[in-house]
Amino acid sequence: MKYIDEFQDPALARRLLEEIRSTVTRPWALMEVCGGQTHTIIRHGIDQLLPDQVELIHGPGCPVCVTPLEVIDKALEIASRPEVIFCSFGDMLRVPGTGRDLFRVRSEGGDVRVVYSPLDALKIAQQNPDREVVFFGIGFETTAPPNAMTVYQARRLGIRNFSLLVSHVRVPPAIEAIMQSPNCRVQAFLAAGHVCSVMGVGEYPQLAERYGVPIVVTGFEPLDILEGVRRTVAQLERGEHTVDNAYPRAVRPEGNPAALAMLEDVFEVTDRSWRGIGVIPASGWRLSPRYRDYDAEYRFSVTGIDTREPAQCRSGEVLQGLLKPHECEAFGTICTPRTPLGATMVSSEGACAAYYLYRRLDMKKTAPLEASSVG
Amino acid sequence: MPTRGDVTASATPSSSTPPLDPTAWTCPAPLRDHPRIVMGHGGGGALSAELVQHIFAPAFGGEVLAQMGDAASVSMGGARLAFSTDSFVVRPLFFPGGSIGDLAVNGTVNDLAMSGARAAYLSCGFILEEGVELSVVARVADAFGAAARNAGVEVATGDTKVVEAGHGDGIFINTAGIGLIPAGIDLRPQRVVPGDVVIVSGAIGVHGVAIMSVREGLEFGVEIESDCAALGGLVEAMLSVTGDLHVLRDPTRGGLAASLNEIAAASGTGIVIQERKVPVPPPVANACAILGLDAMYVANEGKLVAFVPREHADAVLDAMRAHPLGRDAAVIGEAVEAHPGMVVARTGLGGTRVVDLPVGEQLPRIC
């Protein structure tokens, strides 16, 4: 199949694995930054196939996981209002806020709609001039440009009943925060290719230099991941720490100038709270003052949010690579995709969900087959 | 196990921000109980199963209901009958490859076929929303009649109700069907044993992606038509080779993954499938890749999955491939003694992963 099979070819994968095996001489810990990469790794069993010396640590790059509880609760509050049509990407609907999720708001009468593009939400606003349409703008550098463009369009078209609930985050400051952790074991990064396709690689050389870590821009198909690992391990073994682009079919060093211009126009950099990590300086975007009218937080002045989280969940450590999902006591017992304690279990890109969905066979002993249960 | 550690904030832009303290981070309470129905309760996954287990089954009781098959097997006057009902709330009413009328017939006919029965009689309940155009009702009725004739089933009784505008979605249809189970045929998951071969009758994920492409206005570069079809003829062809099939399922809501999980749970065997052998047409694979969905969980309407004793597998496969609806039939795996109740996929690269029961409906991901 064009564009998919080429990047899942078992023969090529074996060759790359062989090369990694023949290169590696000692243990290395690599962090794949993006949740999409985590799922590819787990879904295809890549971590099982790599030599034992190469450990993959899952990073904080799941947009759903890192959206702060407070923002989820604001979304729930706004979505509950009768005048509001609340639009979101699908996977945000199941993320638990304090005691409920957007599905539950919908079951209670809220007008919550799944859209595939923020522009769909803008269309809904045009079609419903007597309602307030709010789009849940979360995610990394990948989703920020289209969301910025939607706000830009709303203003250009004079659409007044549209606003954005913004919680955008940026990857490089998170990498910096992880590297400054006293417990950090990460020795190299597989950078998220789609983030770099927007932003370019401009911020990475100084990070690689400052912390002495190789950063290899990596794609999302199995062969992309293996190639990223191969190049990273090769650098580590040689004692190098440079930025390398292993995803040139999508990433230009300068990024996407049109997207960058849109970001520059509509957003401004701000400190952001990351669920499970805390506040990271300059790690997010908010609407710039010129577009304040389109900020749902201002428009709805959401107050009285009582955000509460119990203490059992350790996904903050998972997001920082300090803990593997199955090392958490709650994993697979009180915490499952059906009964998620934290966003890393609920999100389709969360590391805990990936482990639970694809890998729990390895994590627990299976019960002996009962003779009576076989027909 | 690693200990909890601190991440110190970058000193660069906002030096006033306090240091990061991940130990202060906590998570929300589990959403174990939904006090109201959510969409996932109808998704054919874990939430659907819990609704039946905790509310309907205890309220209704009865041994027949406890079979929990696609169709119930009941005895009357010495005859073994298959009896099934299904409701159809599909949107849009017409889609590439079919309509709600075709679905309403084929869905119930296929449920009966999965117990080896040939559907004989069908009931038909139309719930119409005030304001729906009569021409639309007529088109759906025509499609319903044509599908019934094609499946060789007679519409024996019916009912019509109208609900106020805004209280329906145009047209809802409920059908119930009844058919005769031939002597010697006993299809149920409890008969599955390690060594059974798992066969699917053709490409999976087609119906769900076809519906999504029209409902959400998504275009995938090629029109994908629903595989909606009546499977009675295909099942007859399979049973003509051997009556000793162990179980059949049509993997509708929840997709192939849900059907395999139900069979694994009910039979107490493990199931291993070879991921690369599961037939997923390129347009479906591409659409799923774009949306972040897994074709294994996407609904089908004209496919079946069969567990067949190994000694009959080749003959059954040949018989399926000789039938138009089984042309692309493929062996995708087997029942095993290991990991009872669990479905495991061997990936194309040689790894393994668990194929779980979906929670509710699949949700397209953010990026």
mmCIF file of C-alpha atoms in Angstrom, chain B:
data_model
loop_
_atom_site.group_PDB
_atom_site.id
_atom_site.type_symbol
_atom_site.label_atom_id
_atom_site.label_comp_id
_atom_site.label_asym_id
_atom_site.label_seq_id
_atom_site.Cartn_x
_atom_site.Cartn_y
_atom_site.Cartn_z
ATOM 1 C CA MET B 1 11.017 1.303 40.652
ATOM 2 C CA PRO B 2 12.204 4.845 40.096
ATOM 3 C CA THR B 3 11.534 7.307 42.848
ATOM 4 C CA ARG B 4 9.564 10.465 42.407
ATOM 5 C CA GLY B 5 11.824 13.286 41.415
ATOM 6 C CA ASP B 6 11.722 16.961 40.826
ATOM 7 C CA VAL B 7 11.991 18.663 37.519
ATOM 8 C CA THR B 8 13.538 22.048 37.933
ATOM 9 C CA ALA B 9 12.127 24.808 35.845
ATOM 10 C CA SER B 10 14.138 26.318 33.107
ATOM 11 C CA ALA B 11 15.567 29.543 34.341
ATOM 12 C CA THR B 12 15.303 31.266 31.004
ATOM 13 C CA PRO B 13 12.092 33.209 30.391
ATOM 14 C CA SER B 14 10.162 33.483 33.675
ATOM 15 C CA SER B 15 12.454 33.271 36.628
ATOM 16 C CA SER B 16 9.546 34.074 38.977
ATOM 17 C CA THR B 17 7.842 30.747 38.215
ATOM 18 C CA PRO B 18 8.301 28.314 41.112
ATOM 19 C CA PRO B 19 10.319 25.128 40.522
ATOM 20 C CA LEU B 20 8.377 22.232 39.084
ATOM 21 C CA ASP B 21 7.120 19.758 41.614
ATOM 22 C CA PRO B 22 5.781 16.622 39.967
ATOM 23 C CA THR B 23 5.184 15.055 43.371
ATOM 24 C CA ALA B 24 2.394 17.576 43.826
ATOM 25 C CA TRP B 25 0.765 16.288 40.707
ATOM 26 C CA THR B 26 -2.298 14.087 41.050
ATOM 27 C CA CYS B 27 -4.952 12.606 38.852
ATOM 28 C CA PRO B 28 -8.748 12.684 38.680
ATOM 29 C CA ALA B 29 -11.128 10.186 40.185
ATOM 30 C CA PRO B 30 -12.100 7.270 37.986
ATOM 31 C CA LEU B 31 -15.288 7.678 36.007
ATOM 32 C CA ARG B 32 -16.546 4.215 36.862
ATOM 33 C CA ASP B 33 -20.199 5.113 36.750
ATOM 34 C CA HIS B 34 -22.029 7.039 34.130
ATOM 35 C CA PRO B 35 -25.354 8.034 35.688
ATOM 36 C CA ARG B 36 -26.740 8.599 32.211
ATOM 37 C CA ILE B 37 -26.437 6.824 28.913
ATOM 38 C CA VAL B 38 -23.461 7.943 26.830
ATOM 39 C CA MET B 39 -22.825 7.110 23.182
ATOM 40 C CA GLY B 40 -20.330 4.423 24.160
ATOM 41 C CA HIS B 41 -23.155 2.353 25.657
ATOM 42 C CA GLY B 42 -24.228 1.663 22.087
ATOM 43 C CA GLY B 43 -20.776 1.116 20.646
ATOM 44 C CA GLY B 44 -20.677 -2.655 20.923
ATOM 45 C CA GLY B 45 -17.728 -2.604 23.310
ATOM 46 C CA ALA B 46 -17.205 -2.912 27.034
ATOM 47 C CA LEU B 47 -19.804 -0.261 27.948
ATOM 48 C CA SER B 48 -22.462 -2.028 25.852
ATOM 49 C CA ALA B 49 -21.631 -5.340 27.496
ATOM 50 C CA GLU B 50 -21.868 -3.812 30.967
ATOM 51 C CA LEU B 51 -25.243 -2.265 30.202
ATOM 52 C CA VAL B 52 -26.588 -5.669 29.217
ATOM 53 C CA GLN B 53 -24.920 -7.512 32.083
ATOM 54 C CA HIS B 54 -25.867 -5.102 34.839
ATOM 55 C CA ILE B 55 -29.255 -3.764 33.770
ATOM 56 C CA PHE B 56 -31.017 -5.778 31.087
ATOM 57 C CA ALA B 57 -30.013 -9.359 31.841
ATOM 58 C CA PRO B 58 -30.767 -9.170 35.603
ATOM 59 C CA ALA B 59 -34.097 -7.463 34.902
ATOM 60 C CA PHE B 60 -35.207 -9.955 32.270
ATOM 61 C CA GLY B 61 -33.668 -13.212 33.535
ATOM 62 C CA GLY B 62 -34.176 -16.374 31.511
ATOM 63 C CA GLU B 63 -31.928 -19.117 30.227
ATOM 64 C CA VAL B 64 -32.380 -18.283 26.574
ATOM 65 C CA LEU B 65 -31.182 -14.706 27.017
ATOM 66 C CA ALA B 66 -28.152 -16.006 28.869
ATOM 67 C CA GLN B 67 -26.881 -17.572 25.614
ATOM 68 C CA MET B 68 -25.907 -14.037 24.561
ATOM 69 C CA GLY B 69 -25.428 -15.028 20.949
ATOM 70 C CA ASP B 70 -26.180 -12.890 17.899
ATOM 71 C CA ALA B 71 -29.448 -14.850 17.747
ATOM 72 C CA ALA B 72 -31.187 -16.896 20.439
ATOM 73 C CA SER B 73 -31.691 -20.590 19.854
ATOM 74 C CA VAL B 74 -35.171 -21.656 20.998
ATOM 75 C CA SER B 75 -37.140 -24.900 20.670
ATOM 76 C CA MET B 76 -40.817 -24.962 19.706
ATOM 77 C CA GLY B 77 -42.786 -28.048 18.778
ATOM 78 C CA GLY B 78 -39.652 -30.058 18.264
ATOM 79 C CA ALA B 79 -38.099 -27.511 15.898
ATOM 80 C CA ARG B 80 -34.997 -25.482 16.784
ATOM 81 C CA LEU B 81 -35.523 -21.876 15.862
ATOM 82 C CA ALA B 82 -33.168 -18.941 15.728
ATOM 83 C CA PHE B 83 -34.731 -15.700 16.921
ATOM 84 C CA SER B 84 -33.126 -12.268 16.792
ATOM 85 C CA THR B 85 -33.872 -8.556 16.880
ATOM 86 C CA ASP B 86 -31.884 -5.471 16.022
ATOM 87 C CA SER B 87 -32.487 -1.738 15.771
ATOM 88 C CA PHE B 88 -31.016 0.598 13.192
ATOM 89 C CA VAL B 89 -30.275 4.245 13.885
ATOM 90 C CA VAL B 90 -27.777 4.923 11.140
ATOM 91 C CA ARG B 91 -27.029 8.402 9.877
ATOM 92 C CA PRO B 92 -27.116 9.259 7.007
ATOM 93 C CA LEU B 93 -30.075 7.148 5.852
ATOM 94 C CA PHE B 94 -28.449 6.562 2.468
ATOM 95 C CA PHE B 95 -24.753 5.904 1.993
ATOM 96 C CA PRO B 96 -22.468 4.444 -0.690
ATOM 97 C CA GLY B 97 -23.371 0.767 -1.015
ATOM 98 C CA GLY B 98 -26.694 0.814 0.817
ATOM 99 C CA SER B 99 -29.243 2.440 3.079
ATOM 100 C CA ILE B 100 -30.840 2.012 6.463
ATOM 101 C CA GLY B 101 -33.406 -0.239 4.718
ATOM 102 C CA ASP B 102 -30.759 -2.709 3.532
ATOM 103 C CA LEU B 103 -29.070 -2.642 6.919
ATOM 104 C CA ALA B 104 -32.307 -3.315 8.792
ATOM 105 C CA VAL B 105 -32.904 -6.479 6.782
ATOM 106 C CA ASN B 106 -29.348 -7.736 6.473
ATOM 107 C CA GLY B 107 -28.446 -7.041 10.089
ATOM 108 C CA THR B 108 -31.134 -9.338 11.454
ATOM 109 C CA VAL B 109 -30.827 -11.909 8.668
ATOM 110 C CA ASN B 110 -27.103 -12.128 9.403
ATOM 111 C CA ASP B 111 -27.654 -12.530 13.113
ATOM 112 C CA LEU B 112 -29.848 -15.539 12.308
ATOM 113 C CA ALA B 113 -27.316 -16.859 9.804
ATOM 114 C CA MET B 114 -24.622 -16.831 12.492
ATOM 115 C CA SER B 115 -26.546 -19.561 14.289
ATOM 116 C CA GLY B 116 -26.707 -21.543 11.058
ATOM 117 C CA ALA B 117 -30.362 -20.703 10.458
ATOM 118 C CA ARG B 118 -31.858 -19.535 7.229
ATOM 119 C CA ALA B 119 -34.049 -16.522 7.957
ATOM 120 C CA ALA B 120 -37.741 -17.177 7.189
ATOM 121 C CA TYR B 121 -39.813 -14.302 8.570
ATOM 122 C CA LEU B 122 -39.039 -10.740 9.504
ATOM 123 C CA SER B 123 -40.897 -8.094 11.477
ATOM 124 C CA CYS B 124 -40.462 -4.433 10.731
ATOM 125 C CA GLY B 125 -40.973 -1.465 13.096
ATOM 126 C CA PHE B 126 -40.589 1.976 11.533
ATOM 127 C CA ILE B 127 -40.187 4.947 13.900
ATOM 128 C CA LEU B 128 -40.548 8.070 11.783
ATOM 129 C CA GLU B 129 -39.737 11.626 12.769
ATOM 130 C CA GLU B 130 -42.325 14.282 12.060
ATOM 131 C CA GLY B 131 -41.322 16.172 8.945
ATOM 132 C CA VAL B 132 -39.501 13.392 7.091
ATOM 133 C CA GLU B 133 -40.416 13.451 3.426
ATOM 134 C CA LEU B 134 -42.675 10.649 2.236
ATOM 135 C CA SER B 135 -40.392 10.117 -0.747
ATOM 136 C CA VAL B 136 -37.554 9.332 1.670
ATOM 137 C CA VAL B 137 -39.731 6.844 3.562
ATOM 138 C CA ALA B 138 -40.690 5.251 0.240
ATOM 139 C CA ARG B 139 -37.061 4.917 -0.844
ATOM 140 C CA VAL B 140 -36.156 3.268 2.445
ATOM 141 C CA ALA B 141 -39.172 0.953 2.233
ATOM 142 C CA ASP B 142 -38.232 -0.022 -1.333
ATOM 143 C CA ALA B 143 -34.696 -0.780 -0.238
ATOM 144 C CA PHE B 144 -36.054 -2.780 2.692
ATOM 145 C CA GLY B 145 -38.321 -4.842 0.423
ATOM 146 C CA ALA B 146 -35.603 -5.467 -2.143
ATOM 147 C CA ALA B 147 -33.142 -6.561 0.544
ATOM 148 C CA ALA B 148 -35.749 -8.927 2.029
ATOM 149 C CA ARG B 149 -36.445 -10.516 -1.347
ATOM 150 C CA ASN B 150 -32.735 -10.842 -2.009
ATOM 151 C CA ALA B 151 -32.242 -12.569 1.352
ATOM 152 C CA GLY B 152 -35.202 -14.881 0.715
ATOM 153 C CA VAL B 153 -37.091 -13.699 3.776
ATOM 154 C CA GLU B 154 -40.727 -12.665 4.067
ATOM 155 C CA VAL B 155 -41.768 -9.519 5.943
ATOM 156 C CA ALA B 156 -44.587 -10.972 8.047
ATOM 157 C CA THR B 157 -45.590 -8.166 10.407
ATOM 158 C CA GLY B 158 -44.867 -4.530 11.040
ATOM 159 C CA ASP B 159 -45.590 -1.375 12.984
ATOM 160 C CA THR B 160 -45.278 2.368 12.422
ATOM 161 C CA LYS B 161 -44.881 5.128 14.988
ATOM 162 C CA VAL B 162 -44.259 8.828 14.519
ATOM 163 C CA VAL B 163 -42.309 10.950 17.017
ATOM 164 C CA GLU B 164 -42.272 14.727 17.210
ATOM 165 C CA ALA B 165 -39.769 16.702 15.187
ATOM 166 C CA GLY B 166 -36.471 16.815 17.018
ATOM 167 C CA HIS B 167 -37.123 13.532 18.831
ATOM 168 C CA GLY B 168 -35.693 11.218 16.207
ATOM 169 C CA ASP B 169 -33.149 11.139 13.455
ATOM 170 C CA GLY B 170 -35.431 10.854 10.440
ATOM 171 C CA ILE B 171 -36.087 7.146 10.424
ATOM 172 C CA PHE B 172 -35.312 4.469 12.993
ATOM 173 C CA ILE B 173 -36.073 0.841 12.135
ATOM 174 C CA ASN B 174 -36.359 -2.213 14.350
ATOM 175 C CA THR B 175 -36.480 -5.682 12.866
ATOM 176 C CA ALA B 176 -36.905 -9.107 14.405
ATOM 177 C CA GLY B 177 -36.363 -12.319 12.525
ATOM 178 C CA ILE B 178 -36.992 -15.987 12.897
ATOM 179 C CA GLY B 179 -35.464 -18.943 11.106
ATOM 180 C CA LEU B 180 -35.042 -22.688 11.366
ATOM 181 C CA ILE B 181 -31.753 -24.186 12.594
ATOM 182 C CA PRO B 182 -31.029 -27.361 10.629
ATOM 183 C CA ALA B 183 -30.607 -30.588 12.607
ATOM 184 C CA GLY B 184 -27.050 -31.237 13.756
ATOM 185 C CA ILE B 185 -25.944 -27.619 13.589
ATOM 186 C CA ASP B 186 -24.620 -26.230 16.877
ATOM 187 C CA LEU B 187 -22.766 -22.953 16.533
ATOM 188 C CA ARG B 188 -21.670 -21.294 19.772
ATOM 189 C CA PRO B 189 -18.401 -19.989 21.217
ATOM 190 C CA GLN B 190 -18.260 -22.667 23.905
ATOM 191 C CA ARG B 191 -17.435 -25.169 21.154
ATOM 192 C CA VAL B 192 -14.203 -23.381 20.223
ATOM 193 C CA VAL B 193 -11.080 -25.371 21.143
ATOM 194 C CA PRO B 194 -7.360 -24.630 20.813
ATOM 195 C CA GLY B 195 -6.289 -25.434 17.288
ATOM 196 C CA ASP B 196 -9.413 -24.072 15.638
ATOM 197 C CA VAL B 197 -8.628 -21.977 12.595
ATOM 198 C CA VAL B 198 -9.948 -18.403 12.427
ATOM 199 C CA ILE B 199 -11.261 -17.348 9.019
ATOM 200 C CA VAL B 200 -12.720 -14.011 7.932
ATOM 201 C CA SER B 201 -14.879 -13.864 4.821
ATOM 202 C CA GLY B 202 -13.259 -10.778 3.311
ATOM 203 C CA ALA B 203 -12.029 -7.219 3.692
ATOM 204 C CA ILE B 204 -12.763 -5.638 7.054
ATOM 205 C CA GLY B 205 -13.582 -2.099 8.129
ATOM 206 C CA VAL B 206 -15.334 -1.152 4.889
ATOM 207 C CA HIS B 207 -18.821 -0.305 6.187
ATOM 208 C CA GLY B 208 -17.632 1.843 9.071
ATOM 209 C CA VAL B 209 -15.289 3.884 6.896
ATOM 210 C CA ALA B 210 -17.972 4.260 4.177
ATOM 211 C CA ILE B 211 -20.433 5.643 6.719
ATOM 212 C CA MET B 212 -17.829 7.923 8.249
ATOM 213 C CA SER B 213 -16.784 9.300 4.883
ATOM 214 C CA VAL B 214 -20.314 10.484 4.090
ATOM 215 C CA ARG B 215 -21.408 11.377 7.614
ATOM 216 C CA GLU B 216 -18.407 13.518 8.389
ATOM 217 C CA GLY B 217 -17.824 14.757 4.856
ATOM 218 C CA LEU B 218 -14.372 13.185 4.769
ATOM 219 C CA GLU B 219 -12.900 12.288 1.443
ATOM 220 C CA PHE B 220 -10.213 9.681 1.131
ATOM 221 C CA GLY B 221 -9.500 10.031 -2.586
ATOM 222 C CA VAL B 222 -11.632 7.039 -3.500
ATOM 223 C CA GLU B 223 -15.264 6.261 -2.785
ATOM 224 C CA ILE B 224 -15.609 3.467 -0.270
ATOM 225 C CA GLU B 225 -18.826 1.471 -0.532
ATOM 226 C CA SER B 226 -20.413 -0.322 2.397
ATOM 227 C CA ASP B 227 -20.123 -4.100 2.311
ATOM 228 C CA CYS B 228 -23.742 -4.445 3.487
ATOM 229 C CA ALA B 229 -24.972 -7.896 2.389
ATOM 230 C CA ALA B 230 -27.043 -10.864 3.534
ATOM 231 C CA LEU B 231 -24.778 -13.726 4.539
ATOM 232 C CA GLY B 232 -27.263 -16.620 4.624
ATOM 233 C CA GLY B 233 -26.060 -17.998 1.287
ATOM 234 C CA LEU B 234 -22.410 -17.891 2.318
ATOM 235 C CA VAL B 235 -23.191 -19.699 5.571
ATOM 236 C CA GLU B 236 -25.123 -22.361 3.645
ATOM 237 C CA ALA B 237 -22.135 -22.858 1.372
ATOM 238 C CA MET B 238 -19.887 -23.311 4.405
ATOM 239 C CA LEU B 239 -22.284 -25.709 6.119
ATOM 240 C CA SER B 240 -22.552 -27.759 2.930
ATOM 241 C CA VAL B 241 -18.887 -28.698 3.435
ATOM 242 C CA THR B 242 -19.215 -29.570 7.104
ATOM 243 C CA GLY B 243 -21.843 -29.120 9.756
ATOM 244 C CA ASP B 244 -19.036 -29.059 12.297
ATOM 245 C CA LEU B 245 -18.319 -25.346 12.289
ATOM 246 C CA HIS B 246 -17.734 -24.199 15.858
ATOM 247 C CA VAL B 247 -18.854 -20.586 15.870
ATOM 248 C CA LEU B 248 -19.770 -17.808 13.433
ATOM 249 C CA ARG B 249 -20.039 -14.084 14.161
ATOM 250 C CA ASP B 250 -20.728 -11.061 12.004
ATOM 251 C CA PRO B 251 -18.391 -8.395 13.322
ATOM 252 C CA THR B 252 -20.628 -5.317 13.205
ATOM 253 C CA ARG B 253 -20.288 -2.666 15.942
ATOM 254 C CA GLY B 254 -16.956 -2.970 17.696
ATOM 255 C CA GLY B 255 -15.548 -4.628 14.585
ATOM 256 C CA LEU B 256 -13.475 -7.770 14.313
ATOM 257 C CA ALA B 257 -11.752 -7.012 17.630
ATOM 258 C CA ALA B 258 -15.037 -7.056 19.579
ATOM 259 C CA SER B 259 -16.192 -10.325 17.985
ATOM 260 C CA LEU B 260 -12.880 -12.052 18.661
ATOM 261 C CA ASN B 261 -12.861 -10.844 22.253
ATOM 262 C CA GLU B 262 -16.413 -12.076 22.824
ATOM 263 C CA ILE B 263 -15.490 -15.479 21.463
ATOM 264 C CA ALA B 264 -12.277 -15.624 23.503
ATOM 265 C CA ALA B 265 -14.138 -14.695 26.685
ATOM 266 C CA ALA B 266 -17.024 -17.107 26.121
ATOM 267 C CA SER B 267 -14.856 -20.022 24.995
ATOM 268 C CA GLY B 268 -12.059 -19.583 27.527
ATOM 269 C CA THR B 269 -9.439 -20.049 24.815
ATOM 270 C CA GLY B 270 -6.828 -17.578 23.686
ATOM 271 C CA ILE B 271 -6.813 -16.273 20.143
ATOM 272 C CA VAL B 272 -3.743 -15.370 18.103
ATOM 273 C CA ILE B 273 -4.084 -13.527 14.839
ATOM 274 C CA GLN B 274 -1.426 -12.653 12.295
ATOM 275 C CA GLU B 275 -1.878 -8.949 11.720
ATOM 276 C CA ARG B 276 -0.604 -8.935 8.158
ATOM 277 C CA LYS B 277 -3.091 -11.633 7.156
ATOM 278 C CA VAL B 278 -6.122 -9.603 8.188
ATOM 279 C CA PRO B 279 -7.507 -8.265 4.902
ATOM 280 C CA VAL B 280 -7.744 -4.482 5.145
ATOM 281 C CA PRO B 281 -8.317 -2.745 1.783
ATOM 282 C CA PRO B 282 -5.888 0.121 1.104
ATOM 283 C CA PRO B 283 -8.581 2.866 1.170
ATOM 284 C CA VAL B 284 -9.736 1.632 4.579
ATOM 285 C CA ALA B 285 -6.171 1.405 5.880
ATOM 286 C CA ASN B 286 -5.443 4.910 4.610
ATOM 287 C CA ALA B 287 -8.603 6.366 6.139
ATOM 288 C CA CYS B 288 -7.815 4.690 9.448
ATOM 289 C CA ALA B 289 -4.227 5.960 9.326
ATOM 290 C CA ILE B 290 -5.444 9.512 8.766
ATOM 291 C CA LEU B 291 -8.006 9.383 11.549
ATOM 292 C CA GLY B 292 -5.972 7.383 14.030
ATOM 293 C CA LEU B 293 -8.443 4.489 14.009
ATOM 294 C CA ASP B 294 -7.722 0.773 14.018
ATOM 295 C CA ALA B 295 -9.499 -1.162 11.245
ATOM 296 C CA MET B 296 -9.882 -4.083 13.630
ATOM 297 C CA TYR B 297 -12.409 -1.992 15.580
ATOM 298 C CA VAL B 298 -14.313 -0.541 12.633
ATOM 299 C CA ALA B 299 -17.827 -1.856 11.898
ATOM 300 C CA ASN B 300 -18.625 -4.307 9.103
ATOM 301 C CA GLU B 301 -22.057 -5.254 7.729
ATOM 302 C CA GLY B 302 -21.455 -8.065 5.259
ATOM 303 C CA LYS B 303 -18.595 -10.057 6.763
ATOM 304 C CA LEU B 304 -18.320 -13.011 9.075
ATOM 305 C CA VAL B 305 -15.619 -14.554 11.189
ATOM 306 C CA ALA B 306 -15.607 -18.340 11.565
ATOM 307 C CA PHE B 307 -13.868 -20.729 13.963
ATOM 308 C CA VAL B 308 -13.404 -23.974 12.107
ATOM 309 C CA PRO B 309 -11.838 -27.291 13.202
ATOM 310 C CA ARG B 310 -8.412 -27.485 11.601
ATOM 311 C CA GLU B 311 -9.246 -30.605 9.587
ATOM 312 C CA HIS B 312 -12.109 -28.817 7.810
ATOM 313 C CA ALA B 313 -10.407 -25.467 7.362
ATOM 314 C CA ASP B 314 -9.156 -25.880 3.790
ATOM 315 C CA ALA B 315 -12.470 -27.221 2.513
ATOM 316 C CA VAL B 316 -14.441 -24.471 4.225
ATOM 317 C CA LEU B 317 -12.067 -21.840 2.873
ATOM 318 C CA ASP B 318 -12.479 -23.222 -0.657
ATOM 319 C CA ALA B 319 -16.265 -23.181 -0.306
ATOM 320 C CA MET B 320 -16.175 -19.593 0.938
ATOM 321 C CA ARG B 321 -13.940 -18.435 -1.882
ATOM 322 C CA ALA B 322 -16.297 -20.013 -4.403
ATOM 323 C CA HIS B 323 -19.120 -17.801 -3.117
ATOM 324 C CA PRO B 324 -19.289 -14.137 -4.213
ATOM 325 C CA LEU B 325 -19.424 -12.889 -0.611
ATOM 326 C CA GLY B 326 -16.431 -14.995 0.441
ATOM 327 C CA ARG B 327 -14.133 -14.421 -2.514
ATOM 328 C CA ASP B 328 -11.477 -12.783 -0.361
ATOM 329 C CA ALA B 329 -11.830 -15.130 2.597
ATOM 330 C CA ALA B 330 -8.593 -15.556 4.513
ATOM 331 C CA VAL B 331 -7.194 -17.503 7.426
ATOM 332 C CA ILE B 332 -6.088 -14.905 9.960
ATOM 333 C CA GLY B 333 -5.178 -16.922 13.024
ATOM 334 C CA GLU B 334 -6.069 -19.681 15.434
ATOM 335 C CA ALA B 335 -7.433 -20.462 18.864
ATOM 336 C CA VAL B 336 -4.679 -21.342 21.358
ATOM 337 C CA GLU B 337 -4.310 -22.651 24.897
ATOM 338 C CA ALA B 338 -2.137 -19.717 25.983
ATOM 339 C CA HIS B 339 -3.598 -16.501 27.434
ATOM 340 C CA PRO B 340 -7.205 -17.759 27.781
ATOM 341 C CA GLY B 341 -9.855 -15.154 27.109
ATOM 342 C CA MET B 342 -7.405 -12.824 25.439
ATOM 343 C CA VAL B 343 -6.829 -11.894 21.791
ATOM 344 C CA VAL B 344 -3.236 -11.288 20.732
ATOM 345 C CA ALA B 345 -1.940 -10.025 17.392
ATOM 346 C CA ARG B 346 1.460 -10.899 15.971
ATOM 347 C CA THR B 347 2.619 -7.724 14.279
ATOM 348 C CA GLY B 348 4.131 -7.546 10.836
ATOM 349 C CA LEU B 349 7.547 -6.780 12.312
ATOM 350 C CA GLY B 350 7.453 -9.788 14.614
ATOM 351 C CA GLY B 351 6.278 -8.255 17.879
ATOM 352 C CA THR B 352 3.055 -9.007 19.701
ATOM 353 C CA ARG B 353 0.243 -6.863 21.065
ATOM 354 C CA VAL B 354 -3.034 -7.389 22.839
ATOM 355 C CA VAL B 355 -6.181 -6.710 20.826
ATOM 356 C CA ASP B 356 -8.580 -5.528 23.480
ATOM 357 C CA LEU B 357 -12.337 -5.134 23.635
ATOM 358 C CA PRO B 358 -13.037 -1.517 22.721
ATOM 359 C CA VAL B 359 -14.381 0.636 25.578
ATOM 360 C CA GLY B 360 -17.063 2.391 23.587
ATOM 361 C CA GLU B 361 -16.730 3.886 20.175
ATOM 362 C CA GLN B 362 -13.413 4.679 18.557
ATOM 363 C CA LEU B 363 -12.574 8.357 18.620
ATOM 364 C CA PRO B 364 -10.568 10.092 15.926
ATOM 365 C CA ARG B 365 -7.402 11.425 17.493
ATOM 366 C CA ILE B 366 -6.206 14.969 17.667
ATOM 367 C CA CYS B 367 -3.133 14.694 15.426
#
